């Protein structure tokens, strides 16, 4: 069911063109971290451009329950933090809704505090593995007072009087696990070190340095990163401007590529190198994407994008690109459906533990809409057809996964037969007003009133 307890079907019918300009909401990863570190730092943090999706709003509620003061000032959010190490015990279980990032990062943060905290979420979040965060926390001395089978929510953590610093090599490519250990290290004496073989999104490292933490990153000749944080330092409130989320921009970008006659502008898109795998892949497929006005803002790379309808060809997406586009595979599958030839996703097993089993959800969504694909344990092959306007007509099951809902809404924009989506409401977790914004560009999304 949806966060509000019921499904709200959405139908996507053919669009004439996807044109104009879209202001894509703030980056979800940066928004979660801004709220969290703002609530932890001493002094005031002012955040502009915060994503006001349900996932981030839940993080804001949680940091307030832990002692921070969270206020709105016009369009900005102003947070007065407690000071590093000074969070207070929550009075009630902390509800993260659908948000894996919020839940796992706060587990790291709170795992070092000597009070119990209970983590709960919706059906999707409650089915996702938390052991990947609980394992390093246990090494630091955190007790897991309660967990459901397989390290699932509800989970209750209790930190020791003082956590022990660890050196931890993250066993899977996961920015959430890396971040959880670093956040636990913030309230731990000595140096906490995380080693990552695959370079995942680095917003936690960048933002911790921005807030004044003593954090260093060394990269060896094989690209292995060693991230060391000196614990118990002071964090100071910052002014933050959140750039537009490339993972949300992915949906209008692919829509403009596959709907004939489209010409779309997307200003201020985050172009952090750990996040642009989709853009690189689409360019290799022959996409007409112009990247202009490249600049730095708050330590992050930003650019404006112009996207026009394109003739695409299938590609083999290299396995070493997976981390930099992990959330973009569902919509890339839709682009691949309209490409000439086959597209192969390799080494994408992590997709099975996202908000849904995304490999299976994408494969079923393609099949039910007449698109040929083959699914392996950790790979997916899509057999494209540039003349795929006869696709569509199917109903896609979203399994409480916002990105499945948006990806298949994009499919419907380019087909003569409408695509039905069993629930559009879940999109509000990451992309508020998605139907309205897309319809403003020429899409034809109808959301059934509740
Ligand atoms: C995120 C990390 C990724 C990504 C998620 C956001 C983050 O998850 O899929 O949407 O903000 O750290 P993993 O770390 O599990 O790969």
mmCIF file of C-alpha atoms in Angstrom, residues 6-382:
data_model
loop_
_atom_site.group_PDB
_atom_site.id
_atom_site.type_symbol
_atom_site.label_atom_id
_atom_site.label_comp_id
_atom_site.label_asym_id
_atom_site.label_seq_id
_atom_site.Cartn_x
_atom_site.Cartn_y
_atom_site.Cartn_z
ATOM 1 C CA UNK A 6 -4.234 3.109 -0.262
ATOM 2 C CA UNK A 7 -3.133 2.840 -3.873
ATOM 3 C CA UNK A 8 -3.778 5.699 -6.287
ATOM 4 C CA UNK A 9 -3.641 4.476 -9.889
ATOM 5 C CA UNK A 10 -2.107 6.655 -12.593
ATOM 6 C CA UNK A 11 -2.462 6.382 -16.365
ATOM 7 C CA UNK A 12 0.170 7.717 -18.758
ATOM 8 C CA UNK A 13 -1.085 8.348 -22.292
ATOM 9 C CA UNK A 14 0.889 9.395 -25.349
ATOM 10 C CA UNK A 15 2.432 12.883 -25.204
ATOM 11 C CA UNK A 16 2.751 15.169 -28.214
ATOM 12 C CA UNK A 17 6.202 16.405 -27.132
ATOM 13 C CA UNK A 18 8.088 17.011 -23.864
ATOM 14 C CA UNK A 19 9.231 20.603 -24.197
ATOM 15 C CA UNK A 20 9.921 23.721 -22.162
ATOM 16 C CA UNK A 21 11.849 24.066 -18.920
ATOM 17 C CA UNK A 22 11.545 22.009 -15.748
ATOM 18 C CA UNK A 23 12.800 22.924 -12.281
ATOM 19 C CA UNK A 24 13.691 19.500 -10.923
ATOM 20 C CA UNK A 25 13.431 19.221 -7.094
ATOM 21 C CA UNK A 26 16.481 19.170 -4.825
ATOM 22 C CA UNK A 27 18.805 16.202 -4.620
ATOM 23 C CA UNK A 28 17.484 13.568 -2.235
ATOM 24 C CA UNK A 29 20.879 12.352 -0.983
ATOM 25 C CA UNK A 30 22.099 15.887 -0.263
ATOM 26 C CA UNK A 31 18.754 16.852 1.309
ATOM 27 C CA UNK A 32 18.805 13.970 3.817
ATOM 28 C CA UNK A 33 22.387 14.788 4.801
ATOM 29 C CA UNK A 34 21.694 18.561 5.069
ATOM 30 C CA UNK A 35 18.850 18.013 7.497
ATOM 31 C CA UNK A 36 20.774 15.461 9.516
ATOM 32 C CA UNK A 37 24.077 17.340 9.793
ATOM 33 C CA UNK A 38 22.256 20.653 10.277
ATOM 34 C CA UNK A 39 20.442 19.109 13.233
ATOM 35 C CA UNK A 40 23.681 17.772 14.660
ATOM 36 C CA UNK A 41 25.926 20.816 14.177
ATOM 37 C CA UNK A 42 26.140 23.670 16.639
ATOM 38 C CA UNK A 43 24.617 26.925 15.425
ATOM 39 C CA UNK A 44 22.252 27.452 12.534
ATOM 40 C CA UNK A 45 22.047 25.724 9.169
ATOM 41 C CA UNK A 46 20.016 27.388 6.435
ATOM 42 C CA UNK A 47 18.992 25.136 3.564
ATOM 43 C CA UNK A 48 17.656 26.413 0.233
ATOM 44 C CA UNK A 49 16.304 24.087 -2.412
ATOM 45 C CA UNK A 50 15.632 21.239 0.040
ATOM 46 C CA UNK A 51 13.682 18.359 -1.486
ATOM 47 C CA UNK A 52 10.293 18.460 0.218
ATOM 48 C CA UNK A 53 9.486 14.844 -0.617
ATOM 49 C CA UNK A 54 8.123 12.532 2.065
ATOM 50 C CA UNK A 55 11.474 10.748 2.528
ATOM 51 C CA UNK A 56 13.269 13.953 3.490
ATOM 52 C CA UNK A 57 10.342 15.312 5.521
ATOM 53 C CA UNK A 58 10.585 12.131 7.611
ATOM 54 C CA UNK A 59 14.297 12.825 8.221
ATOM 55 C CA UNK A 60 13.378 16.377 9.294
ATOM 56 C CA UNK A 61 10.790 15.011 11.760
ATOM 57 C CA UNK A 62 13.337 12.548 13.125
ATOM 58 C CA UNK A 63 16.059 15.142 13.695
ATOM 59 C CA UNK A 64 13.476 17.315 15.477
ATOM 60 C CA UNK A 65 12.546 14.334 17.687
ATOM 61 C CA UNK A 66 16.245 14.078 18.576
ATOM 62 C CA UNK A 67 16.457 17.650 19.860
ATOM 63 C CA UNK A 68 17.080 19.914 16.841
ATOM 64 C CA UNK A 69 14.839 22.899 16.112
ATOM 65 C CA UNK A 70 13.495 22.749 12.552
ATOM 66 C CA UNK A 71 11.719 25.781 11.081
ATOM 67 C CA UNK A 72 10.615 27.173 7.729
ATOM 68 C CA UNK A 73 11.623 30.666 6.641
ATOM 69 C CA UNK A 74 9.786 31.240 3.379
ATOM 70 C CA UNK A 75 11.159 28.682 0.943
ATOM 71 C CA UNK A 76 14.225 28.007 3.123
ATOM 72 C CA UNK A 77 14.580 25.572 6.021
ATOM 73 C CA UNK A 78 16.423 26.742 9.121
ATOM 74 C CA UNK A 79 17.773 24.186 11.566
ATOM 75 C CA UNK A 80 19.328 24.894 14.965
ATOM 76 C CA UNK A 81 21.429 21.888 15.844
ATOM 77 C CA UNK A 82 22.171 20.244 19.178
ATOM 78 C CA UNK A 83 25.963 20.125 18.767
ATOM 79 C CA UNK A 84 27.901 16.954 17.904
ATOM 80 C CA UNK A 85 27.339 14.242 20.510
ATOM 81 C CA UNK A 86 24.371 15.997 22.104
ATOM 82 C CA UNK A 87 21.290 14.394 20.495
ATOM 83 C CA UNK A 88 18.557 13.486 22.998
ATOM 84 C CA UNK A 89 16.721 10.167 23.315
ATOM 85 C CA UNK A 90 13.603 9.992 21.127
ATOM 86 C CA UNK A 91 10.323 9.598 23.014
ATOM 87 C CA UNK A 92 8.778 7.351 20.329
ATOM 88 C CA UNK A 93 9.812 4.987 17.523
ATOM 89 C CA UNK A 94 11.351 6.859 14.588
ATOM 90 C CA UNK A 95 9.296 6.408 11.401
ATOM 91 C CA UNK A 96 11.285 6.650 8.162
ATOM 92 C CA UNK A 97 8.375 5.804 5.857
ATOM 93 C CA UNK A 98 9.803 4.541 2.547
ATOM 94 C CA UNK A 99 13.330 5.936 2.991
ATOM 95 C CA UNK A 100 16.281 3.544 3.071
ATOM 96 C CA UNK A 101 18.744 6.431 3.126
ATOM 97 C CA UNK A 102 17.100 8.189 6.072
ATOM 98 C CA UNK A 103 16.803 4.948 8.032
ATOM 99 C CA UNK A 104 20.318 3.614 7.433
ATOM 100 C CA UNK A 105 22.089 6.936 7.952
ATOM 101 C CA UNK A 106 20.214 7.602 11.201
ATOM 102 C CA UNK A 107 21.012 4.054 12.376
ATOM 103 C CA UNK A 108 24.683 4.941 12.033
ATOM 104 C CA UNK A 109 24.254 8.252 13.776
ATOM 105 C CA UNK A 110 22.180 6.913 16.680
ATOM 106 C CA UNK A 111 24.028 3.603 17.050
ATOM 107 C CA UNK A 112 26.741 5.503 18.930
ATOM 108 C CA UNK A 113 24.342 6.991 21.519
ATOM 109 C CA UNK A 114 23.862 5.395 24.904
ATOM 110 C CA UNK A 115 20.046 5.305 24.717
ATOM 111 C CA UNK A 116 17.588 3.072 22.891
ATOM 112 C CA UNK A 117 16.162 4.142 19.535
ATOM 113 C CA UNK A 118 13.623 2.202 17.504
ATOM 114 C CA UNK A 119 13.433 2.359 13.694
ATOM 115 C CA UNK A 120 10.221 1.668 11.788
ATOM 116 C CA UNK A 121 9.019 2.189 8.201
ATOM 117 C CA UNK A 122 6.467 1.229 5.557
ATOM 118 C CA UNK A 123 6.079 -2.264 4.051
ATOM 119 C CA UNK A 124 8.802 -1.624 1.470
ATOM 120 C CA UNK A 125 11.363 -0.388 4.002
ATOM 121 C CA UNK A 126 10.413 -3.172 6.419
ATOM 122 C CA UNK A 127 11.342 -5.752 3.788
ATOM 123 C CA UNK A 128 14.826 -4.322 3.128
ATOM 124 C CA UNK A 129 18.025 -5.735 4.683
ATOM 125 C CA UNK A 130 19.489 -3.642 7.519
ATOM 126 C CA UNK A 131 22.163 -6.198 8.507
ATOM 127 C CA UNK A 132 24.622 -4.382 6.244
ATOM 128 C CA UNK A 133 24.490 -1.446 8.705
ATOM 129 C CA UNK A 134 23.973 -3.461 11.909
ATOM 130 C CA UNK A 135 27.149 -5.532 11.270
ATOM 131 C CA UNK A 136 29.662 -2.637 11.468
ATOM 132 C CA UNK A 137 27.680 -1.024 14.304
ATOM 133 C CA UNK A 138 27.995 -4.226 16.341
ATOM 134 C CA UNK A 139 31.768 -4.049 15.797
ATOM 135 C CA UNK A 140 31.709 -0.559 17.315
ATOM 136 C CA UNK A 141 29.855 -1.824 20.394
ATOM 137 C CA UNK A 142 26.245 -1.072 19.508
ATOM 138 C CA UNK A 143 23.675 -3.557 20.808
ATOM 139 C CA UNK A 144 20.832 -4.568 18.544
ATOM 140 C CA UNK A 145 18.065 -5.001 21.119
ATOM 141 C CA UNK A 146 15.504 -6.013 18.539
ATOM 142 C CA UNK A 147 15.412 -6.892 14.842
ATOM 143 C CA UNK A 148 13.073 -8.917 12.684
ATOM 144 C CA UNK A 149 14.333 -11.943 10.782
ATOM 145 C CA UNK A 150 17.186 -11.173 8.406
ATOM 146 C CA UNK A 151 17.970 -7.820 10.026
ATOM 147 C CA UNK A 152 14.629 -6.281 9.072
ATOM 148 C CA UNK A 153 12.651 -3.451 10.757
ATOM 149 C CA UNK A 154 11.495 -2.810 13.421
ATOM 150 C CA UNK A 155 15.018 -2.512 14.797
ATOM 151 C CA UNK A 156 15.980 -1.168 18.220
ATOM 152 C CA UNK A 157 19.545 -0.015 18.829
ATOM 153 C CA UNK A 158 21.328 0.870 22.036
ATOM 154 C CA UNK A 159 24.815 2.351 21.937
ATOM 155 C CA UNK A 160 27.419 1.574 24.617
ATOM 156 C CA UNK A 161 28.757 4.278 26.982
ATOM 157 C CA UNK A 162 31.387 4.868 24.330
ATOM 158 C CA UNK A 163 31.607 3.307 20.854
ATOM 159 C CA UNK A 164 34.956 1.989 19.654
ATOM 160 C CA UNK A 165 36.512 3.292 16.423
ATOM 161 C CA UNK A 166 36.857 0.685 13.672
ATOM 162 C CA UNK A 167 38.505 0.230 10.314
ATOM 163 C CA UNK A 168 35.788 -1.181 8.080
ATOM 164 C CA UNK A 169 35.859 -2.308 4.470
ATOM 165 C CA UNK A 170 32.343 -1.970 3.054
ATOM 166 C CA UNK A 171 31.505 -5.401 1.591
ATOM 167 C CA UNK A 172 29.041 -4.141 -1.044
ATOM 168 C CA UNK A 173 29.070 -0.920 -3.095
ATOM 169 C CA UNK A 174 26.842 1.163 -0.808
ATOM 170 C CA UNK A 175 27.046 4.847 0.058
ATOM 171 C CA UNK A 176 24.461 4.235 2.764
ATOM 172 C CA UNK A 177 26.655 1.729 4.605
ATOM 173 C CA UNK A 178 29.764 3.892 4.166
ATOM 174 C CA UNK A 179 27.846 6.894 5.494
ATOM 175 C CA UNK A 180 26.355 4.998 8.446
ATOM 176 C CA UNK A 181 29.818 4.006 9.687
ATOM 177 C CA UNK A 182 31.187 7.542 9.256
ATOM 178 C CA UNK A 183 28.192 9.023 11.091
ATOM 179 C CA UNK A 184 28.702 6.565 13.961
ATOM 180 C CA UNK A 185 32.341 7.677 13.952
ATOM 181 C CA UNK A 186 31.265 11.269 14.612
ATOM 182 C CA UNK A 187 30.389 10.402 18.227
ATOM 183 C CA UNK A 188 33.270 7.944 18.736
ATOM 184 C CA UNK A 189 36.705 8.797 20.152
ATOM 185 C CA UNK A 190 39.703 8.263 17.865
ATOM 186 C CA UNK A 191 39.744 7.628 14.129
ATOM 187 C CA UNK A 192 37.036 5.693 12.302
ATOM 188 C CA UNK A 193 38.126 4.481 8.867
ATOM 189 C CA UNK A 194 35.985 3.230 6.007
ATOM 190 C CA UNK A 195 37.545 1.498 3.021
ATOM 191 C CA UNK A 196 35.595 1.342 -0.222
ATOM 192 C CA UNK A 197 36.708 -0.554 -3.313
ATOM 193 C CA UNK A 198 33.949 0.884 -5.484
ATOM 194 C CA UNK A 199 33.640 4.658 -5.443
ATOM 195 C CA UNK A 200 30.048 5.386 -4.386
ATOM 196 C CA UNK A 201 28.381 8.790 -4.033
ATOM 197 C CA UNK A 202 30.524 10.959 -1.806
ATOM 198 C CA UNK A 203 28.076 13.544 -0.439
ATOM 199 C CA UNK A 204 28.614 12.475 3.188
ATOM 200 C CA UNK A 205 32.367 13.002 2.955
ATOM 201 C CA UNK A 206 31.990 16.345 1.174
ATOM 202 C CA UNK A 207 29.370 17.621 3.556
ATOM 203 C CA UNK A 208 31.193 16.492 6.703
ATOM 204 C CA UNK A 209 34.250 18.436 5.535
ATOM 205 C CA UNK A 210 31.977 21.423 4.783
ATOM 206 C CA UNK A 211 30.617 21.297 8.358
ATOM 207 C CA UNK A 212 34.186 21.336 9.725
ATOM 208 C CA UNK A 213 34.831 17.648 10.468
ATOM 209 C CA UNK A 214 38.410 16.380 10.345
ATOM 210 C CA UNK A 215 37.991 13.912 7.463
ATOM 211 C CA UNK A 216 40.597 12.802 4.949
ATOM 212 C CA UNK A 217 40.309 10.639 1.838
ATOM 213 C CA UNK A 218 43.236 8.754 0.329
ATOM 214 C CA UNK A 219 42.855 6.915 -2.967
ATOM 215 C CA UNK A 220 45.429 4.258 -3.905
ATOM 216 C CA UNK A 221 46.551 3.317 -7.410
ATOM 217 C CA UNK A 222 43.744 0.727 -7.723
ATOM 218 C CA UNK A 223 41.129 3.373 -6.924
ATOM 219 C CA UNK A 224 40.458 1.983 -3.425
ATOM 220 C CA UNK A 225 39.408 4.835 -1.120
ATOM 221 C CA UNK A 226 40.379 5.076 2.537
ATOM 222 C CA UNK A 227 38.187 7.574 4.363
ATOM 223 C CA UNK A 228 39.298 8.524 7.886
ATOM 224 C CA UNK A 229 37.298 10.617 10.316
ATOM 225 C CA UNK A 230 38.513 11.981 13.645
ATOM 226 C CA UNK A 231 35.582 11.553 16.021
ATOM 227 C CA UNK A 232 34.051 13.939 18.536
ATOM 228 C CA UNK A 233 35.075 17.125 16.711
ATOM 229 C CA UNK A 234 32.893 20.188 16.459
ATOM 230 C CA UNK A 235 30.464 20.577 13.555
ATOM 231 C CA UNK A 236 29.396 24.106 12.655
ATOM 232 C CA UNK A 237 26.111 25.109 10.991
ATOM 233 C CA UNK A 238 26.331 26.003 7.277
ATOM 234 C CA UNK A 239 24.386 27.666 4.472
ATOM 235 C CA UNK A 240 23.469 25.019 1.928
ATOM 236 C CA UNK A 241 22.009 25.347 -1.571
ATOM 237 C CA UNK A 242 20.757 21.940 -2.716
ATOM 238 C CA UNK A 243 21.214 21.367 -6.481
ATOM 239 C CA UNK A 244 18.564 19.596 -8.594
ATOM 240 C CA UNK A 245 18.526 15.812 -8.287
ATOM 241 C CA UNK A 246 20.022 14.022 -11.315
ATOM 242 C CA UNK A 247 18.141 10.856 -10.330
ATOM 243 C CA UNK A 248 14.831 12.757 -10.595
ATOM 244 C CA UNK A 249 15.963 14.638 -13.725
ATOM 245 C CA UNK A 250 16.465 11.212 -15.317
ATOM 246 C CA UNK A 251 12.695 10.843 -15.905
ATOM 247 C CA UNK A 252 12.075 14.063 -17.881
ATOM 248 C CA UNK A 253 15.428 13.534 -19.675
ATOM 249 C CA UNK A 254 14.458 10.092 -20.974
ATOM 250 C CA UNK A 255 10.923 11.312 -21.754
ATOM 251 C CA UNK A 256 12.349 14.106 -23.941
ATOM 252 C CA UNK A 257 14.668 11.647 -25.702
ATOM 253 C CA UNK A 258 11.975 9.135 -26.655
ATOM 254 C CA UNK A 259 8.968 11.405 -27.366
ATOM 255 C CA UNK A 260 9.402 12.792 -30.912
ATOM 256 C CA UNK A 261 9.646 16.568 -31.318
ATOM 257 C CA UNK A 262 10.796 17.227 -27.715
ATOM 258 C CA UNK A 263 13.185 19.979 -26.629
ATOM 259 C CA UNK A 264 13.675 20.328 -22.871
ATOM 260 C CA UNK A 265 15.795 22.530 -20.606
ATOM 261 C CA UNK A 266 16.824 21.395 -17.104
ATOM 262 C CA UNK A 267 18.757 24.039 -15.134
ATOM 263 C CA UNK A 268 21.047 23.486 -12.097
ATOM 264 C CA UNK A 269 21.437 19.719 -12.286
ATOM 265 C CA UNK A 270 23.917 18.105 -9.866
ATOM 266 C CA UNK A 271 26.785 16.671 -11.948
ATOM 267 C CA UNK A 272 28.866 15.076 -9.180
ATOM 268 C CA UNK A 273 31.037 12.464 -11.002
ATOM 269 C CA UNK A 274 29.640 9.724 -8.723
ATOM 270 C CA UNK A 275 26.113 10.466 -10.021
ATOM 271 C CA UNK A 276 26.338 10.931 -13.797
ATOM 272 C CA UNK A 277 26.532 7.370 -15.092
ATOM 273 C CA UNK A 278 23.128 7.714 -16.770
ATOM 274 C CA UNK A 279 24.115 10.843 -18.718
ATOM 275 C CA UNK A 280 27.337 9.152 -19.885
ATOM 276 C CA UNK A 281 25.402 6.053 -20.940
ATOM 277 C CA UNK A 282 22.703 8.017 -22.774
ATOM 278 C CA UNK A 283 25.404 9.980 -24.649
ATOM 279 C CA UNK A 284 26.961 6.645 -25.693
ATOM 280 C CA UNK A 285 23.518 5.573 -26.933
ATOM 281 C CA UNK A 286 23.441 8.628 -29.203
ATOM 282 C CA UNK A 287 21.350 10.958 -27.032
ATOM 283 C CA UNK A 288 21.273 14.641 -27.912
ATOM 284 C CA UNK A 289 22.093 16.118 -24.483
ATOM 285 C CA UNK A 290 23.928 19.435 -24.341
ATOM 286 C CA UNK A 291 25.719 20.173 -21.076
ATOM 287 C CA UNK A 292 26.255 23.903 -20.576
ATOM 288 C CA UNK A 293 27.173 26.419 -17.890
ATOM 289 C CA UNK A 294 29.234 23.879 -15.919
ATOM 290 C CA UNK A 295 30.140 25.376 -12.537
ATOM 291 C CA UNK A 296 30.866 24.645 -8.881
ATOM 292 C CA UNK A 297 28.340 25.442 -6.138
ATOM 293 C CA UNK A 298 28.885 24.531 -2.482
ATOM 294 C CA UNK A 299 31.636 22.096 -3.489
ATOM 295 C CA UNK A 300 29.422 20.238 -5.994
ATOM 296 C CA UNK A 301 29.532 20.278 -9.819
ATOM 297 C CA UNK A 302 26.384 21.717 -11.405
ATOM 298 C CA UNK A 303 25.325 22.257 -15.048
ATOM 299 C CA UNK A 304 22.328 23.106 -17.205
ATOM 300 C CA UNK A 305 21.100 20.449 -19.605
ATOM 301 C CA UNK A 306 19.250 20.709 -22.923
ATOM 302 C CA UNK A 307 17.739 17.476 -24.202
ATOM 303 C CA UNK A 308 16.195 16.847 -27.625
ATOM 304 C CA UNK A 309 14.464 13.786 -29.109
ATOM 305 C CA UNK A 310 17.077 11.346 -30.339
ATOM 306 C CA UNK A 311 17.630 8.150 -32.252
ATOM 307 C CA UNK A 312 19.152 5.755 -29.720
ATOM 308 C CA UNK A 313 21.206 2.586 -30.107
ATOM 309 C CA UNK A 314 21.593 -0.225 -27.572
ATOM 310 C CA UNK A 315 24.773 -0.480 -25.478
ATOM 311 C CA UNK A 316 26.461 -2.756 -22.954
ATOM 312 C CA UNK A 317 26.539 -0.674 -19.781
ATOM 313 C CA UNK A 318 29.974 -1.331 -18.221
ATOM 314 C CA UNK A 319 29.858 -3.087 -14.845
ATOM 315 C CA UNK A 320 32.154 -0.487 -13.274
ATOM 316 C CA UNK A 321 29.560 2.214 -13.934
ATOM 317 C CA UNK A 322 26.820 0.619 -11.803
ATOM 318 C CA UNK A 323 27.350 2.672 -8.627
ATOM 319 C CA UNK A 324 27.192 5.996 -10.475
ATOM 320 C CA UNK A 325 23.737 5.247 -11.889
ATOM 321 C CA UNK A 326 22.283 2.745 -9.427
ATOM 322 C CA UNK A 327 18.908 4.518 -9.170
ATOM 323 C CA UNK A 328 18.638 5.192 -12.909
ATOM 324 C CA UNK A 329 18.364 1.650 -14.312
ATOM 325 C CA UNK A 330 14.540 1.548 -14.323
ATOM 326 C CA UNK A 331 14.267 4.589 -16.583
ATOM 327 C CA UNK A 332 17.288 3.548 -18.643
ATOM 328 C CA UNK A 333 15.372 0.329 -19.371
ATOM 329 C CA UNK A 334 12.629 2.481 -20.924
ATOM 330 C CA UNK A 335 15.174 4.366 -23.076
ATOM 331 C CA UNK A 336 16.660 0.986 -24.079
ATOM 332 C CA UNK A 337 13.218 -0.248 -25.165
ATOM 333 C CA UNK A 338 13.250 2.447 -27.889
ATOM 334 C CA UNK A 339 16.894 1.899 -28.910
ATOM 335 C CA UNK A 340 18.098 -0.002 -31.972
ATOM 336 C CA UNK A 341 19.472 -3.368 -30.799
ATOM 337 C CA UNK A 342 20.113 -4.823 -27.372
ATOM 338 C CA UNK A 343 21.088 -3.095 -24.136
ATOM 339 C CA UNK A 344 22.754 -5.061 -21.357
ATOM 340 C CA UNK A 345 22.835 -4.103 -17.670
ATOM 341 C CA UNK A 346 25.642 -6.011 -15.904
ATOM 342 C CA UNK A 347 26.515 -6.470 -12.220
ATOM 343 C CA UNK A 348 23.270 -4.898 -11.029
ATOM 344 C CA UNK A 349 22.427 -7.365 -8.226
ATOM 345 C CA UNK A 350 22.051 -4.441 -5.761
ATOM 346 C CA UNK A 351 18.850 -3.522 -7.657
ATOM 347 C CA UNK A 352 17.191 -6.489 -5.960
ATOM 348 C CA UNK A 353 17.345 -4.786 -2.524
ATOM 349 C CA UNK A 354 16.096 -1.307 -3.407
ATOM 350 C CA UNK A 355 12.598 0.018 -2.583
ATOM 351 C CA UNK A 356 11.460 -3.057 -4.540
ATOM 352 C CA UNK A 357 13.300 -5.870 -6.319
ATOM 353 C CA UNK A 358 13.914 -3.462 -9.178
ATOM 354 C CA UNK A 359 15.332 -6.014 -11.596
ATOM 355 C CA UNK A 360 12.171 -8.105 -11.358
ATOM 356 C CA UNK A 361 9.834 -5.079 -11.260
ATOM 357 C CA UNK A 362 11.432 -3.613 -14.398
ATOM 358 C CA UNK A 363 11.391 -6.935 -16.254
ATOM 359 C CA UNK A 364 7.686 -7.556 -15.433
ATOM 360 C CA UNK A 365 6.795 -3.958 -16.357
ATOM 361 C CA UNK A 366 8.541 -4.284 -19.718
ATOM 362 C CA UNK A 367 6.971 -7.675 -20.480
ATOM 363 C CA UNK A 368 3.436 -6.606 -19.662
ATOM 364 C CA UNK A 369 3.866 -3.699 -22.091
ATOM 365 C CA UNK A 370 5.124 -5.861 -24.967
ATOM 366 C CA UNK A 371 8.876 -5.216 -24.613
ATOM 367 C CA UNK A 372 11.226 -8.182 -24.911
ATOM 368 C CA UNK A 373 13.815 -8.697 -22.159
ATOM 369 C CA UNK A 374 15.836 -11.423 -20.461
ATOM 370 C CA UNK A 375 16.511 -11.363 -16.728
ATOM 371 C CA UNK A 376 19.460 -12.992 -14.922
ATOM 372 C CA UNK A 377 20.437 -13.002 -11.250
ATOM 373 C CA UNK A 378 22.383 -9.778 -11.582
ATOM 374 C CA UNK A 379 21.811 -8.713 -15.172
ATOM 375 C CA UNK A 380 19.065 -7.635 -17.545
ATOM 376 C CA UNK A 381 18.999 -7.556 -21.333
ATOM 377 C CA UNK A 382 16.467 -5.387 -23.168
#
